PDB file of C-alpha atoms in Angstrom:
ATOM      1  CA  MET A   1      70.538  96.057  94.379  1.00 52.00           C
ATOM      2  CA  ASP A   2      68.439  98.792  93.929  1.00 57.00           C
ATOM      3  CA  LYS A   3      68.340 101.154  90.990  1.00 59.00           C
ATOM      4  CA  SER A   4      70.654 103.938  92.698  1.00 59.00           C
ATOM      5  CA  ALA A   5      73.165 101.741  93.846  1.00 59.00           C
ATOM      6  CA  SER A   6      73.504 100.097  89.957  1.00 67.00           C
ATOM      7  CA  THR A   7      73.502 103.529  88.547  1.00 77.00           C
ATOM      8  CA  GLU A   8      76.271 104.270  90.995  1.00 77.00           C
ATOM      9  CA  PHE A   9      78.336 101.526  90.070  1.00 74.00           C
ATOM     10  CA  ASP A  10      77.687 102.128  86.534  1.00 80.00           C
ATOM     11  CA  ARG A  11      79.063 105.845  87.015  1.00 79.00           C
ATOM     12  CA  VAL A  12      82.243 104.425  88.867  1.00 77.00           C
ATOM     13  CA  ARG A  13      82.846 101.881  86.253  1.00 74.00           C
ATOM     14  CA  ALA A  14      82.972 104.191  83.400  1.00 78.00           C
ATOM     15  CA  ALA A  15      85.338 106.300  85.423  1.00 75.00           C
ATOM     16  CA  ILE A  16      87.831 103.454  86.123  1.00 71.00           C
ATOM     17  CA  GLU A  17      87.684 102.478  82.733  1.00 71.00           C
ATOM     18  CA  ARG A  18      88.605 105.990  81.574  1.00 68.00           C
ATOM     19  CA  SER A  19      91.410 106.172  84.099  1.00 66.00           C
ATOM     20  CA  LYS A  20      92.577 102.763  82.559  1.00 59.00           C
ATOM     21  CA  LYS A  21      92.323 103.729  79.000  1.00 58.00           C
ATOM     22  CA  TYR A  22      94.385 107.607  79.774  1.00 56.00           C
ATOM     23  CA  LEU A  23      96.488 106.841  82.816  1.00 55.00           C
ATOM     24  CA  TYR A  24      97.488 103.450  83.533  1.00 54.00           C
ATOM     25  CA  LYS A  25      97.979 101.867  79.829  1.00 62.00           C
ATOM     26  CA  LYS A  26      98.450  98.519  81.342  1.00 77.00           C
ATOM     27  CA  GLY A  27      94.930  98.257  83.424  1.00 87.00           C
ATOM     28  CA  MET A  28      93.936  97.496  86.824  1.00 92.00           C
ATOM     29  CA  ILE A  29      95.183  94.877  89.408  1.00 95.00           C
ATOM     30  CA  LEU A  30      92.801  93.670  92.274  1.00 95.00           C
ATOM     31  CA  ILE A  31      94.946  93.326  95.571  1.00 94.00           C
ATOM     32  CA  VAL A  32      93.291  91.146  98.312  1.00 91.00           C
ATOM     33  CA  ASP A  33      94.899  91.119 101.635  1.00 90.00           C
ATOM     34  CA  ASP A  34      94.222  90.677 105.194  1.00 87.00           C
ATOM     35  CA  LYS A  35      96.878  92.705 106.423  1.00 88.00           C
ATOM     36  CA  LEU A  36      96.856  96.550 105.469  1.00 92.00           C
ATOM     37  CA  GLU A  37     100.639  96.519 105.746  1.00 93.00           C
ATOM     38  CA  GLU A  38     100.787  94.127 102.954  1.00 91.00           C
ATOM     39  CA  ARG A  39      98.096  96.123 101.024  1.00 93.00           C
ATOM     40  CA  LYS A  40     100.423  98.959 101.110  1.00 95.00           C
ATOM     41  CA  LYS A  41     103.119  97.194 100.077  1.00 94.00           C
ATOM     42  CA  ALA A  42     101.866  95.319  97.228  1.00 94.00           C
ATOM     43  CA  ARG A  43     100.020  98.912  95.818  1.00 95.00           C
ATOM     44  CA  VAL A  44     103.316 100.453  95.759  1.00 95.00           C
ATOM     45  CA  ILE A  45     105.067  97.775  93.489  1.00 94.00           C
ATOM     46  CA  VAL A  46     101.785  97.383  91.340  1.00 94.00           C
ATOM     47  CA  GLU A  47     101.425 100.947  90.544  1.00 92.00           C
ATOM     48  CA  ALA A  48     105.175 101.342  90.090  1.00 91.00           C
ATOM     49  CA  ALA A  49     104.928  98.538  87.155  1.00 92.00           C
ATOM     50  CA  GLY A  50     102.206 100.945  85.680  1.00 89.00           C
ATOM     51  CA  TYR A  51      98.982  99.631  86.992  1.00 92.00           C
ATOM     52  CA  LEU A  52      96.126 101.303  88.307  1.00 89.00           C
ATOM     53  CA  THR A  53      95.322  99.317  91.659  1.00 92.00           C
ATOM     54  CA  HIS A  54      92.579  98.716  94.269  1.00 91.00           C
ATOM     55  CA  THR A  55      93.028  97.039  97.625  1.00 91.00           C
ATOM     56  CA  CYS A  56      90.878  95.110 100.222  1.00 87.00           C
ATOM     57  CA  ASP A  57      90.210  93.158 102.774  1.00 84.00           C
ATOM     58  CA  PHE A  58      88.380  89.923 102.550  1.00 78.00           C
ATOM     59  CA  PRO A  59      84.790  90.149 101.838  1.00 73.00           C
ATOM     60  CA  VAL A  60      83.002  88.387 104.916  1.00 60.00           C
ATOM     61  CA  ASP A  61      80.169  86.429 103.159  1.00 60.00           C
ATOM     62  CA  ASP A  62      78.196  86.742  99.824  1.00 57.00           C
ATOM     63  CA  SER A  63      75.349  88.356 101.232  1.00 62.00           C
ATOM     64  CA  ASP A  64      77.452  91.264 102.676  1.00 74.00           C
ATOM     65  CA  ALA A  65      77.850  94.807 100.825  1.00 79.00           C
ATOM     66  CA  ASP A  66      81.886  93.663 100.819  1.00 79.00           C
ATOM     67  CA  TRP A  67      81.366  90.921  98.712  1.00 82.00           C
ATOM     68  CA  GLN A  68      79.348  93.186  96.185  1.00 84.00           C
ATOM     69  CA  ASN A  69      82.187  95.601  96.511  1.00 84.00           C
ATOM     70  CA  PHE A  70      84.677  92.860  95.524  1.00 86.00           C
ATOM     71  CA  LEU A  71      82.793  91.802  92.716  1.00 89.00           C
ATOM     72  CA  PHE A  72      82.457  94.954  90.979  1.00 90.00           C
ATOM     73  CA  TYR A  73      86.148  95.657  91.300  1.00 91.00           C
ATOM     74  CA  LEU A  74      86.739  92.262  90.216  1.00 93.00           C
ATOM     75  CA  SER A  75      84.575  93.234  86.908  1.00 92.00           C
ATOM     76  CA  VAL A  76      86.843  95.847  86.082  1.00 91.00           C
ATOM     77  CA  SER A  77      90.313  94.458  86.909  1.00 93.00           C
ATOM     78  CA  ASP A  78      92.262  93.012  84.710  1.00 93.00           C
ATOM     79  CA  GLY A  79      94.036  90.483  87.124  1.00 94.00           C
ATOM     80  CA  VAL A  80      93.888  89.792  90.641  1.00 94.00           C
ATOM     81  CA  LEU A  81      96.691  89.266  93.558  1.00 94.00           C
ATOM     82  CA  THR A  82      95.408  87.426  96.477  1.00 90.00           C
ATOM     83  CA  ASP A  83      96.596  86.255  99.799  1.00 87.00           C
ATOM     84  CA  LEU A  84      95.494  82.758 101.025  1.00 79.00           C
ATOM     85  CA  VAL A  85      93.557  83.020 104.128  1.00 75.00           C
ATOM     86  CA  ASN A  86      91.274  80.834 106.118  1.00 69.00           C
ATOM     87  CA  LEU A  87      88.616  83.197 108.020  1.00 69.00           C
ATOM     88  CA  ARG A  88      85.875  82.575 110.270  1.00 66.00           C
ATOM     89  CA  GLY A  89      86.101  78.991 108.705  1.00 63.00           C
ATOM     90  CA  LYS A  90      85.955  80.068 105.240  1.00 66.00           C
ATOM     91  CA  PRO A  91      89.186  79.605 102.933  1.00 66.00           C
ATOM     92  CA  GLN A  92      88.821  82.937 101.356  1.00 77.00           C
ATOM     93  CA  GLY A  93      91.881  83.424  99.410  1.00 79.00           C
ATOM     94  CA  LEU A  94      90.676  80.191  97.410  1.00 80.00           C
ATOM     95  CA  LEU A  95      87.231  81.656  97.266  1.00 83.00           C
ATOM     96  CA  ILE A  96      88.385  84.801  95.512  1.00 86.00           C
ATOM     97  CA  ALA A  97      90.601  83.009  93.522  1.00 85.00           C
ATOM     98  CA  LEU A  98      88.105  80.828  91.944  1.00 85.00           C
ATOM     99  CA  GLU A  99      85.519  83.781  91.721  1.00 89.00           C
ATOM    100  CA  ALA A 100      88.162  85.626  89.240  1.00 91.00           C
ATOM    101  CA  VAL A 101      88.774  82.748  87.100  1.00 87.00           C
ATOM    102  CA  SER A 102      85.122  82.260  86.823  1.00 89.00           C
ATOM    103  CA  GLN A 103      85.148  85.285  85.437  1.00 91.00           C
ATOM    104  CA  GLY A 104      88.136  84.858  83.292  1.00 90.00           C
ATOM    105  CA  LYS A 105      90.824  86.727  85.247  1.00 92.00           C
ATOM    106  CA  PRO A 106      94.414  85.690  85.506  1.00 91.00           C
ATOM    107  CA  VAL A 107      95.458  85.387  89.501  1.00 90.00           C
ATOM    108  CA  VAL A 108      98.132  84.796  91.444  1.00 89.00           C
ATOM    109  CA  ILE A 109      98.162  83.518  94.902  1.00 86.00           C
ATOM    110  CA  CYS A 110     100.960  85.700  96.756  1.00 85.00           C
ATOM    111  CA  THR A 111     100.988  84.027 100.452  1.00 80.00           C
ATOM    112  CA  ASN A 112     103.498  83.314 103.260  1.00 71.00           C
ATOM    113  CA  THR A 113     103.983  79.765 103.022  1.00 64.00           C
ATOM    114  CA  LYS A 114     106.688  79.798 105.468  1.00 61.00           C
ATOM    115  CA  GLU A 115     104.448  80.931 108.058  1.00 59.00           C
ATOM    116  CA  GLN A 116     102.794  79.014 111.235  1.00 55.00           C
ATOM    117  CA  GLY A 117     104.475  75.388 110.544  1.00 49.00           C
ATOM    118  CA  GLY A 118     104.003  75.889 106.394  1.00 48.00           C
ATOM    119  CA  HIS A 119     100.307  75.523 106.829  1.00 50.00           C
ATOM    120  CA  HIS A 120     100.055  77.805 103.527  1.00 56.00           C
ATOM    121  CA  GLY A 121     102.524  75.896 101.701  1.00 53.00           C
ATOM    122  CA  GLU A 122     100.580  72.697 102.300  1.00 57.00           C
ATOM    123  CA  ALA A 123      97.160  74.177 101.397  1.00 60.00           C
ATOM    124  CA  ILE A 124      98.437  75.913  98.201  1.00 60.00           C
ATOM    125  CA  GLY A 125     100.585  72.981  96.935  1.00 60.00           C
ATOM    126  CA  TRP A 126      97.663  70.802  96.877  1.00 59.00           C
ATOM    127  CA  ILE A 127      95.115  73.148  95.350  1.00 63.00           C
ATOM    128  CA  TYR A 128      97.491  74.256  92.808  1.00 59.00           C
ATOM    129  CA  ASP A 129      98.723  70.401  92.063  1.00 57.00           C
ATOM    130  CA  GLY A 130      95.289  69.079  92.742  1.00 52.00           C
ATOM    131  CA  TYR A 131      93.015  71.499  90.487  1.00 54.00           C
ATOM    132  CA  PHE A 132      94.708  74.633  88.814  1.00 56.00           C
ATOM    133  CA  ALA A 133      97.617  72.762  87.328  1.00 54.00           C
ATOM    134  CA  ARG A 134      95.628  69.827  86.315  1.00 52.00           C
ATOM    135  CA  VAL A 135      92.638  72.352  84.467  1.00 51.00           C
ATOM    136  CA  LYS A 136      95.279  74.706  82.884  1.00 53.00           C
ATOM    137  CA  THR A 137      93.620  77.562  84.698  1.00 55.00           C
ATOM    138  CA  ARG A 138      95.373  81.245  84.632  1.00 60.00           C
ATOM    139  CA  VAL A 139      95.904  80.679  88.131  1.00 61.00           C
ATOM    140  CA  GLY A 140      99.817  80.851  89.515  1.00 63.00           C
ATOM    141  CA  TRP A 141     101.448  81.226  92.869  1.00 60.00           C
ATOM    142  CA  ILE A 142     104.505  82.985  94.175  1.00 66.00           C
ATOM    143  CA  GLU A 143     107.102  81.581  96.834  1.00 63.00           C
ATOM    144  CA  VAL A 144     108.046  83.977  99.804  1.00 62.00           C
ATOM    145  CA  ILE A 145     111.578  85.144 100.066  1.00 66.00           C
ATOM    146  CA  PRO A 146     113.524  86.473 102.821  1.00 67.00           C
ATOM    147  CA  ASP A 147     114.452  89.990 103.615  1.00 68.00           C
ATOM    148  CA  ASP A 148     117.917  91.357 104.942  1.00 72.00           C
ATOM    149  CA  GLN A 149     117.368  89.314 108.593  1.00 70.00           C
ATOM    150  CA  GLY A 150     116.195  86.353 107.245  1.00 68.00           C
ATOM    151  CA  VAL A 151     112.565  87.113 107.822  1.00 70.00           C
ATOM    152  CA  TRP A 152     110.364  85.521 105.025  1.00 74.00           C
ATOM    153  CA  GLU A 153     107.774  88.194 103.292  1.00 81.00           C
ATOM    154  CA  LYS A 154     105.618  88.294 100.538  1.00 84.00           C
ATOM    155  CA  ASN A 155     107.165  88.574  96.937  1.00 85.00           C
ATOM    156  CA  TRP A 156     105.017  91.095  95.737  1.00 90.00           C
ATOM    157  CA  VAL A 157     107.682  92.024  92.963  1.00 89.00           C
ATOM    158  CA  GLY A 158     107.625  88.556  91.844  1.00 88.00           C
ATOM    159  CA  ALA A 159     103.929  88.234  91.971  1.00 89.00           C
ATOM    160  CA  ILE A 160     103.191  91.070  89.856  1.00 91.00           C
ATOM    161  CA  GLU A 161     105.716  89.929  87.246  1.00 90.00           C
ATOM    162  CA  LEU A 162     103.755  86.730  87.148  1.00 88.00           C
ATOM    163  CA  LEU A 163     100.471  88.333  86.625  1.00 90.00           C
ATOM    164  CA  LYS A 164     101.883  90.150  84.038  1.00 90.00           C
ATOM    165  CA  GLN A 165     103.060  87.316  82.135  1.00 88.00           C
ATOM    166  CA  ARG A 166      99.480  85.605  82.743  1.00 85.00           C
ATOM    167  CA  ILE A 167      97.632  88.893  81.684  1.00 88.00           C
ATOM    168  CA  LYS A 168      99.640  88.778  78.100  1.00 86.00           C
ATOM    169  CA  SER A 169      98.523  85.158  77.554  1.00 81.00           C
ATOM    170  CA  THR A 170      94.830  86.197  78.001  1.00 71.00           C
TER     171      THR A 170
END
């Protein structure tokens, strides 16, 4: 990273920290989802809970500017809400959760465990039971809920409530 980019990151980081201190007493939540509509829903719910938000799609790879952008916002966030998605053969949601945990950030995975035959549910059950629950990390996951028509949707309200608990326990 060149010096001017580093200086710009420092300037933005300072502005975010000021915003967190004076405007949003609870901090900032990073929301990562591949669907714009889901990011919008999550943002409204998380901001209504009193948090500053930053939303992003999944980074492409670690050499990409998107990954550097993600790492920057992760570094200034107090917690992460992420989807569990497999893009271009990479388990991006899992990579997001692992990177956040490696930086000591609490994470809640909010994914549709019922879509496409429940493949997300199988994956998250294996990941959570096989790793996260055993090592006592600050990672949790939230089940989907049916809407008025019985269609399964992501439970962003439940996700932010669980994340708030995980943030308090850090």
